[in-house]
């Protein structure tokens, strides 16, 4: 499935909009990562344990978004974006969303 942050796909025309689709994940760091990350945060700089949690959450949200797009009968997702919100201490929602579309190749 083609996924783009743009609103067009080169070489294709959008023939149908299937609606807004999304994948939502809520993650916390967990005890081990939180403890190690907390210790590293004292020194400043990048905290790999937290970055790993963020990357895993983004990937999972992306996969759920693709699943939702397939369920909507889409060939592609345009206008794809991520959003994240900490809604309680230590728990963050990660949202991947876009517009599901049907496409067909442009013939010249």
PDB file of N, CA, C and O in Angstrom, residues 31-74:
ATOM      1  N   UNK A  31       8.720  -0.379  33.770  1.00  0.00           N
ATOM      2  CA  UNK A  31       9.594  -0.165  34.932  1.00  0.00           C
ATOM      3  C   UNK A  31      11.071  -0.142  34.548  1.00  0.00           C
ATOM      4  O   UNK A  31      11.796   0.787  34.903  1.00  0.00           O
ATOM      5  N   UNK A  32      11.542  -1.157  33.824  1.00  0.00           N
ATOM      6  CA  UNK A  32      12.977  -1.243  33.505  1.00  0.00           C
ATOM      7  C   UNK A  32      13.432  -0.065  32.650  1.00  0.00           C
ATOM      8  O   UNK A  32      14.409   0.614  32.981  1.00  0.00           O
ATOM      9  N   UNK A  33      12.723   0.183  31.570  1.00  0.00           N
ATOM     10  CA  UNK A  33      13.109   1.298  30.695  1.00  0.00           C
ATOM     11  C   UNK A  33      12.956   2.637  31.394  1.00  0.00           C
ATOM     12  O   UNK A  33      13.743   3.548  31.204  1.00  0.00           O
ATOM     13  N   UNK A  34      11.903   2.769  32.190  1.00  0.00           N
ATOM     14  CA  UNK A  34      11.682   4.017  32.917  1.00  0.00           C
ATOM     15  C   UNK A  34      12.779   4.295  33.920  1.00  0.00           C
ATOM     16  O   UNK A  34      13.240   5.435  34.046  1.00  0.00           O
ATOM     17  N   UNK A  35      13.230   3.270  34.618  1.00  0.00           N
ATOM     18  CA  UNK A  35      14.297   3.434  35.600  1.00  0.00           C
ATOM     19  C   UNK A  35      15.609   3.816  34.923  1.00  0.00           C
ATOM     20  O   UNK A  35      16.253   4.799  35.298  1.00  0.00           O
ATOM     21  N   UNK A  36      15.980   3.071  33.891  1.00  0.00           N
ATOM     22  CA  UNK A  36      17.233   3.360  33.176  1.00  0.00           C
ATOM     23  C   UNK A  36      17.152   4.722  32.498  1.00  0.00           C
ATOM     24  O   UNK A  36      18.076   5.526  32.562  1.00  0.00           O
ATOM     25  N   UNK A  37      16.022   4.998  31.832  1.00  0.00           N
ATOM     26  CA  UNK A  37      15.843   6.293  31.175  1.00  0.00           C
ATOM     27  C   UNK A  37      15.877   7.438  32.165  1.00  0.00           C
ATOM     28  O   UNK A  37      16.440   8.499  31.891  1.00  0.00           O
ATOM     29  N   UNK A  38      15.271   7.237  33.337  1.00  0.00           N
ATOM     30  CA  UNK A  38      15.283   8.269  34.369  1.00  0.00           C
ATOM     31  C   UNK A  38      16.689   8.587  34.846  1.00  0.00           C
ATOM     32  O   UNK A  38      17.045   9.756  35.041  1.00  0.00           O
ATOM     33  N   UNK A  39      17.484   7.552  35.011  1.00  0.00           N
ATOM     34  CA  UNK A  39      18.876   7.754  35.423  1.00  0.00           C
ATOM     35  C   UNK A  39      19.648   8.501  34.337  1.00  0.00           C
ATOM     36  O   UNK A  39      20.379   9.449  34.607  1.00  0.00           O
ATOM     37  N   UNK A  40      19.448   8.100  33.073  1.00  0.00           N
ATOM     38  CA  UNK A  40      20.151   8.770  31.966  1.00  0.00           C
ATOM     39  C   UNK A  40      19.708  10.224  31.802  1.00  0.00           C
ATOM     40  O   UNK A  40      20.478  11.062  31.348  1.00  0.00           O
ATOM     41  N   UNK A  41      18.450  10.520  32.135  1.00  0.00           N
ATOM     42  CA  UNK A  41      17.945  11.883  31.942  1.00  0.00           C
ATOM     43  C   UNK A  41      18.642  12.886  32.851  1.00  0.00           C
ATOM     44  O   UNK A  41      18.657  14.077  32.554  1.00  0.00           O
ATOM     45  N   UNK A  42      19.221  12.410  33.914  1.00  0.00           N
ATOM     46  CA  UNK A  42      19.950  13.298  34.823  1.00  0.00           C
ATOM     47  C   UNK A  42      21.106  13.972  34.098  1.00  0.00           C
ATOM     48  O   UNK A  42      21.377  15.151  34.284  1.00  0.00           O
ATOM     49  N   UNK A  43      21.782  13.203  33.239  1.00  0.00           N
ATOM     50  CA  UNK A  43      22.932  13.728  32.500  1.00  0.00           C
ATOM     51  C   UNK A  43      22.565  14.519  31.259  1.00  0.00           C
ATOM     52  O   UNK A  43      23.413  15.163  30.656  1.00  0.00           O
ATOM     53  N   UNK A  44      21.312  14.469  30.844  1.00  0.00           N
ATOM     54  CA  UNK A  44      20.888  15.177  29.633  1.00  0.00           C
ATOM     55  C   UNK A  44      21.229  14.397  28.380  1.00  0.00           C
ATOM     56  O   UNK A  44      21.816  13.324  28.430  1.00  0.00           O
ATOM     57  N   UNK A  45      20.864  14.919  27.235  1.00  0.00           N
ATOM     58  CA  UNK A  45      21.148  14.280  25.955  1.00  0.00           C
ATOM     59  C   UNK A  45      20.078  13.275  25.561  1.00  0.00           C
ATOM     60  O   UNK A  45      19.019  13.168  26.171  1.00  0.00           O
ATOM     61  N   UNK A  46      20.388  12.510  24.524  1.00  0.00           N
ATOM     62  CA  UNK A  46      19.461  11.511  24.009  1.00  0.00           C
ATOM     63  C   UNK A  46      19.298  10.374  25.016  1.00  0.00           C
ATOM     64  O   UNK A  46      20.253   9.954  25.656  1.00  0.00           O
ATOM     65  N   UNK A  47      18.081   9.868  25.139  1.00  0.00           N
ATOM     66  CA  UNK A  47      17.798   8.757  26.036  1.00  0.00           C
ATOM     67  C   UNK A  47      17.293   7.599  25.174  1.00  0.00           C
ATOM     68  O   UNK A  47      16.111   7.551  24.810  1.00  0.00           O
ATOM     69  N   UNK A  48      18.190   6.685  24.804  1.00  0.00           N
ATOM     70  CA  UNK A  48      17.828   5.607  23.873  1.00  0.00           C
ATOM     71  C   UNK A  48      16.641   4.763  24.326  1.00  0.00           C
ATOM     72  O   UNK A  48      15.843   4.332  23.492  1.00  0.00           O
ATOM     73  N   UNK A  49      16.497   4.535  25.615  1.00  0.00           N
ATOM     74  CA  UNK A  49      15.376   3.721  26.112  1.00  0.00           C
ATOM     75  C   UNK A  49      14.040   4.385  25.793  1.00  0.00           C
ATOM     76  O   UNK A  49      13.088   3.716  25.393  1.00  0.00           O
ATOM     77  N   UNK A  50      13.976   5.696  25.955  1.00  0.00           N
ATOM     78  CA  UNK A  50      12.742   6.415  25.634  1.00  0.00           C
ATOM     79  C   UNK A  50      12.532   6.488  24.118  1.00  0.00           C
ATOM     80  O   UNK A  50      11.401   6.376  23.641  1.00  0.00           O
ATOM     81  N   UNK A  51      13.607   6.686  23.378  1.00  0.00           N
ATOM     82  CA  UNK A  51      13.501   6.728  21.914  1.00  0.00           C
ATOM     83  C   UNK A  51      12.981   5.400  21.374  1.00  0.00           C
ATOM     84  O   UNK A  51      12.161   5.378  20.448  1.00  0.00           O
ATOM     85  N   UNK A  52      13.439   4.292  21.965  1.00  0.00           N
ATOM     86  CA  UNK A  52      12.960   2.977  21.532  1.00  0.00           C
ATOM     87  C   UNK A  52      11.462   2.821  21.764  1.00  0.00           C
ATOM     88  O   UNK A  52      10.738   2.311  20.907  1.00  0.00           O
ATOM     89  N   UNK A  53      10.987   3.263  22.921  1.00  0.00           N
ATOM     90  CA  UNK A  53       9.551   3.190  23.225  1.00  0.00           C
ATOM     91  C   UNK A  53       8.770   4.020  22.221  1.00  0.00           C
ATOM     92  O   UNK A  53       7.739   3.582  21.692  1.00  0.00           O
ATOM     93  N   UNK A  54       9.260   5.212  21.913  1.00  0.00           N
ATOM     94  CA  UNK A  54       8.581   6.090  20.950  1.00  0.00           C
ATOM     95  C   UNK A  54       8.534   5.460  19.565  1.00  0.00           C
ATOM     96  O   UNK A  54       7.488   5.480  18.895  1.00  0.00           O
ATOM     97  N   UNK A  55       9.646   4.906  19.130  1.00  0.00           N
ATOM     98  CA  UNK A  55       9.704   4.294  17.794  1.00  0.00           C
ATOM     99  C   UNK A  55       8.777   3.080  17.710  1.00  0.00           C
ATOM    100  O   UNK A  55       8.078   2.890  16.715  1.00  0.00           O
ATOM    101  N   UNK A  56       8.769   2.264  18.744  1.00  0.00           N
ATOM    102  CA  UNK A  56       7.878   1.099  18.766  1.00  0.00           C
ATOM    103  C   UNK A  56       6.414   1.534  18.719  1.00  0.00           C
ATOM    104  O   UNK A  56       5.603   0.929  18.010  1.00  0.00           O
ATOM    105  N   UNK A  57       6.072   2.580  19.453  1.00  0.00           N
ATOM    106  CA  UNK A  57       4.694   3.082  19.461  1.00  0.00           C
ATOM    107  C   UNK A  57       4.304   3.620  18.087  1.00  0.00           C
ATOM    108  O   UNK A  57       3.205   3.348  17.597  1.00  0.00           O
ATOM    109  N   UNK A  58       5.204   4.380  17.453  1.00  0.00           N
ATOM    110  CA  UNK A  58       4.916   4.906  16.112  1.00  0.00           C
ATOM    111  C   UNK A  58       4.706   3.776  15.120  1.00  0.00           C
ATOM    112  O   UNK A  58       3.786   3.819  14.295  1.00  0.00           O
ATOM    113  N   UNK A  59       5.579   2.770  15.167  1.00  0.00           N
ATOM    114  CA  UNK A  59       5.475   1.638  14.238  1.00  0.00           C
ATOM    115  C   UNK A  59       4.167   0.882  14.441  1.00  0.00           C
ATOM    116  O   UNK A  59       3.492   0.534  13.478  1.00  0.00           O
ATOM    117  N   UNK A  60       3.795   0.655  15.682  1.00  0.00           N
ATOM    118  CA  UNK A  60       2.548  -0.056  15.963  1.00  0.00           C
ATOM    119  C   UNK A  60       1.338   0.758  15.503  1.00  0.00           C
ATOM    120  O   UNK A  60       0.407   0.212  14.891  1.00  0.00           O
ATOM    121  N   UNK A  61       1.340   2.066  15.762  1.00  0.00           N
ATOM    122  CA  UNK A  61       0.243   2.924  15.312  1.00  0.00           C
ATOM    123  C   UNK A  61       0.150   2.930  13.786  1.00  0.00           C
ATOM    124  O   UNK A  61      -0.943   2.891  13.215  1.00  0.00           O
ATOM    125  N   UNK A  62       1.307   2.957  13.116  1.00  0.00           N
ATOM    126  CA  UNK A  62       1.361   2.927  11.645  1.00  0.00           C
ATOM    127  C   UNK A  62       0.739   1.630  11.122  1.00  0.00           C
ATOM    128  O   UNK A  62      -0.074   1.646  10.192  1.00  0.00           O
ATOM    129  N   UNK A  63       1.105   0.513  11.725  1.00  0.00           N
ATOM    130  CA  UNK A  63       0.563  -0.777  11.293  1.00  0.00           C
ATOM    131  C   UNK A  63      -0.944  -0.852  11.507  1.00  0.00           C
ATOM    132  O   UNK A  63      -1.674  -1.374  10.648  1.00  0.00           O
ATOM    133  N   UNK A  64      -1.424  -0.318  12.630  1.00  0.00           N
ATOM    134  CA  UNK A  64      -2.865  -0.290  12.868  1.00  0.00           C
ATOM    135  C   UNK A  64      -3.575   0.610  11.863  1.00  0.00           C
ATOM    136  O   UNK A  64      -4.685   0.298  11.407  1.00  0.00           O
ATOM    137  N   UNK A  65      -2.940   1.731  11.489  1.00  0.00           N
ATOM    138  CA  UNK A  65      -3.511   2.620  10.476  1.00  0.00           C
ATOM    139  C   UNK A  65      -3.636   1.881   9.134  1.00  0.00           C
ATOM    140  O   UNK A  65      -4.661   1.969   8.457  1.00  0.00           O
ATOM    141  N   UNK A  66      -2.591   1.143   8.751  1.00  0.00           N
ATOM    142  CA  UNK A  66      -2.640   0.378   7.500  1.00  0.00           C
ATOM    143  C   UNK A  66      -3.755  -0.666   7.530  1.00  0.00           C
ATOM    144  O   UNK A  66      -4.459  -0.868   6.533  1.00  0.00           O
ATOM    145  N   UNK A  67      -3.914  -1.312   8.665  1.00  0.00           N
ATOM    146  CA  UNK A  67      -4.982  -2.299   8.819  1.00  0.00           C
ATOM    147  C   UNK A  67      -6.344  -1.631   8.649  1.00  0.00           C
ATOM    148  O   UNK A  67      -7.218  -2.159   7.952  1.00  0.00           O
ATOM    149  N   UNK A  68      -6.523  -0.464   9.239  1.00  0.00           N
ATOM    150  CA  UNK A  68      -7.782   0.273   9.113  1.00  0.00           C
ATOM    151  C   UNK A  68      -8.013   0.674   7.647  1.00  0.00           C
ATOM    152  O   UNK A  68      -9.146   0.601   7.146  1.00  0.00           O
ATOM    153  N   UNK A  69      -6.949   1.086   6.950  1.00  0.00           N
ATOM    154  CA  UNK A  69      -7.062   1.458   5.538  1.00  0.00           C
ATOM    155  C   UNK A  69      -7.481   0.257   4.690  1.00  0.00           C
ATOM    156  O   UNK A  69      -8.328   0.382   3.799  1.00  0.00           O
ATOM    157  N   UNK A  70      -6.900  -0.901   4.964  1.00  0.00           N
ATOM    158  CA  UNK A  70      -7.276  -2.112   4.229  1.00  0.00           C
ATOM    159  C   UNK A  70      -8.737  -2.469   4.479  1.00  0.00           C
ATOM    160  O   UNK A  70      -9.463  -2.839   3.554  1.00  0.00           O
ATOM    161  N   UNK A  71      -9.167  -2.342   5.736  1.00  0.00           N
ATOM    162  CA  UNK A  71     -10.569  -2.611   6.070  1.00  0.00           C
ATOM    163  C   UNK A  71     -11.504  -1.648   5.355  1.00  0.00           C
ATOM    164  O   UNK A  71     -12.644  -2.000   5.040  1.00  0.00           O
ATOM    165  N   UNK A  72     -11.034  -0.441   5.076  1.00  0.00           N
ATOM    166  CA  UNK A  72     -11.836   0.560   4.355  1.00  0.00           C
ATOM    167  C   UNK A  72     -11.795   0.335   2.847  1.00  0.00           C
ATOM    168  O   UNK A  72     -12.444   1.060   2.100  1.00  0.00           O
ATOM    169  N   UNK A  73     -11.003  -0.637   2.387  1.00  0.00           N
ATOM    170  CA  UNK A  73     -10.911  -0.930   0.960  1.00  0.00           C
ATOM    171  C   UNK A  73     -10.005   0.012   0.197  1.00  0.00           C
ATOM    172  O   UNK A  73     -10.140   0.176  -1.010  1.00  0.00           O
ATOM    173  N   UNK A  74      -9.056   0.621   0.881  1.00  0.00           N
ATOM    174  CA  UNK A  74      -8.170   1.607   0.249  1.00  0.00           C
ATOM    175  C   UNK A  74      -6.997   0.939  -0.464  1.00  0.00           C
ATOM    176  O   UNK A  74      -6.573  -0.154  -0.108  1.00  0.00           O
TER     177      UNK A  74
END
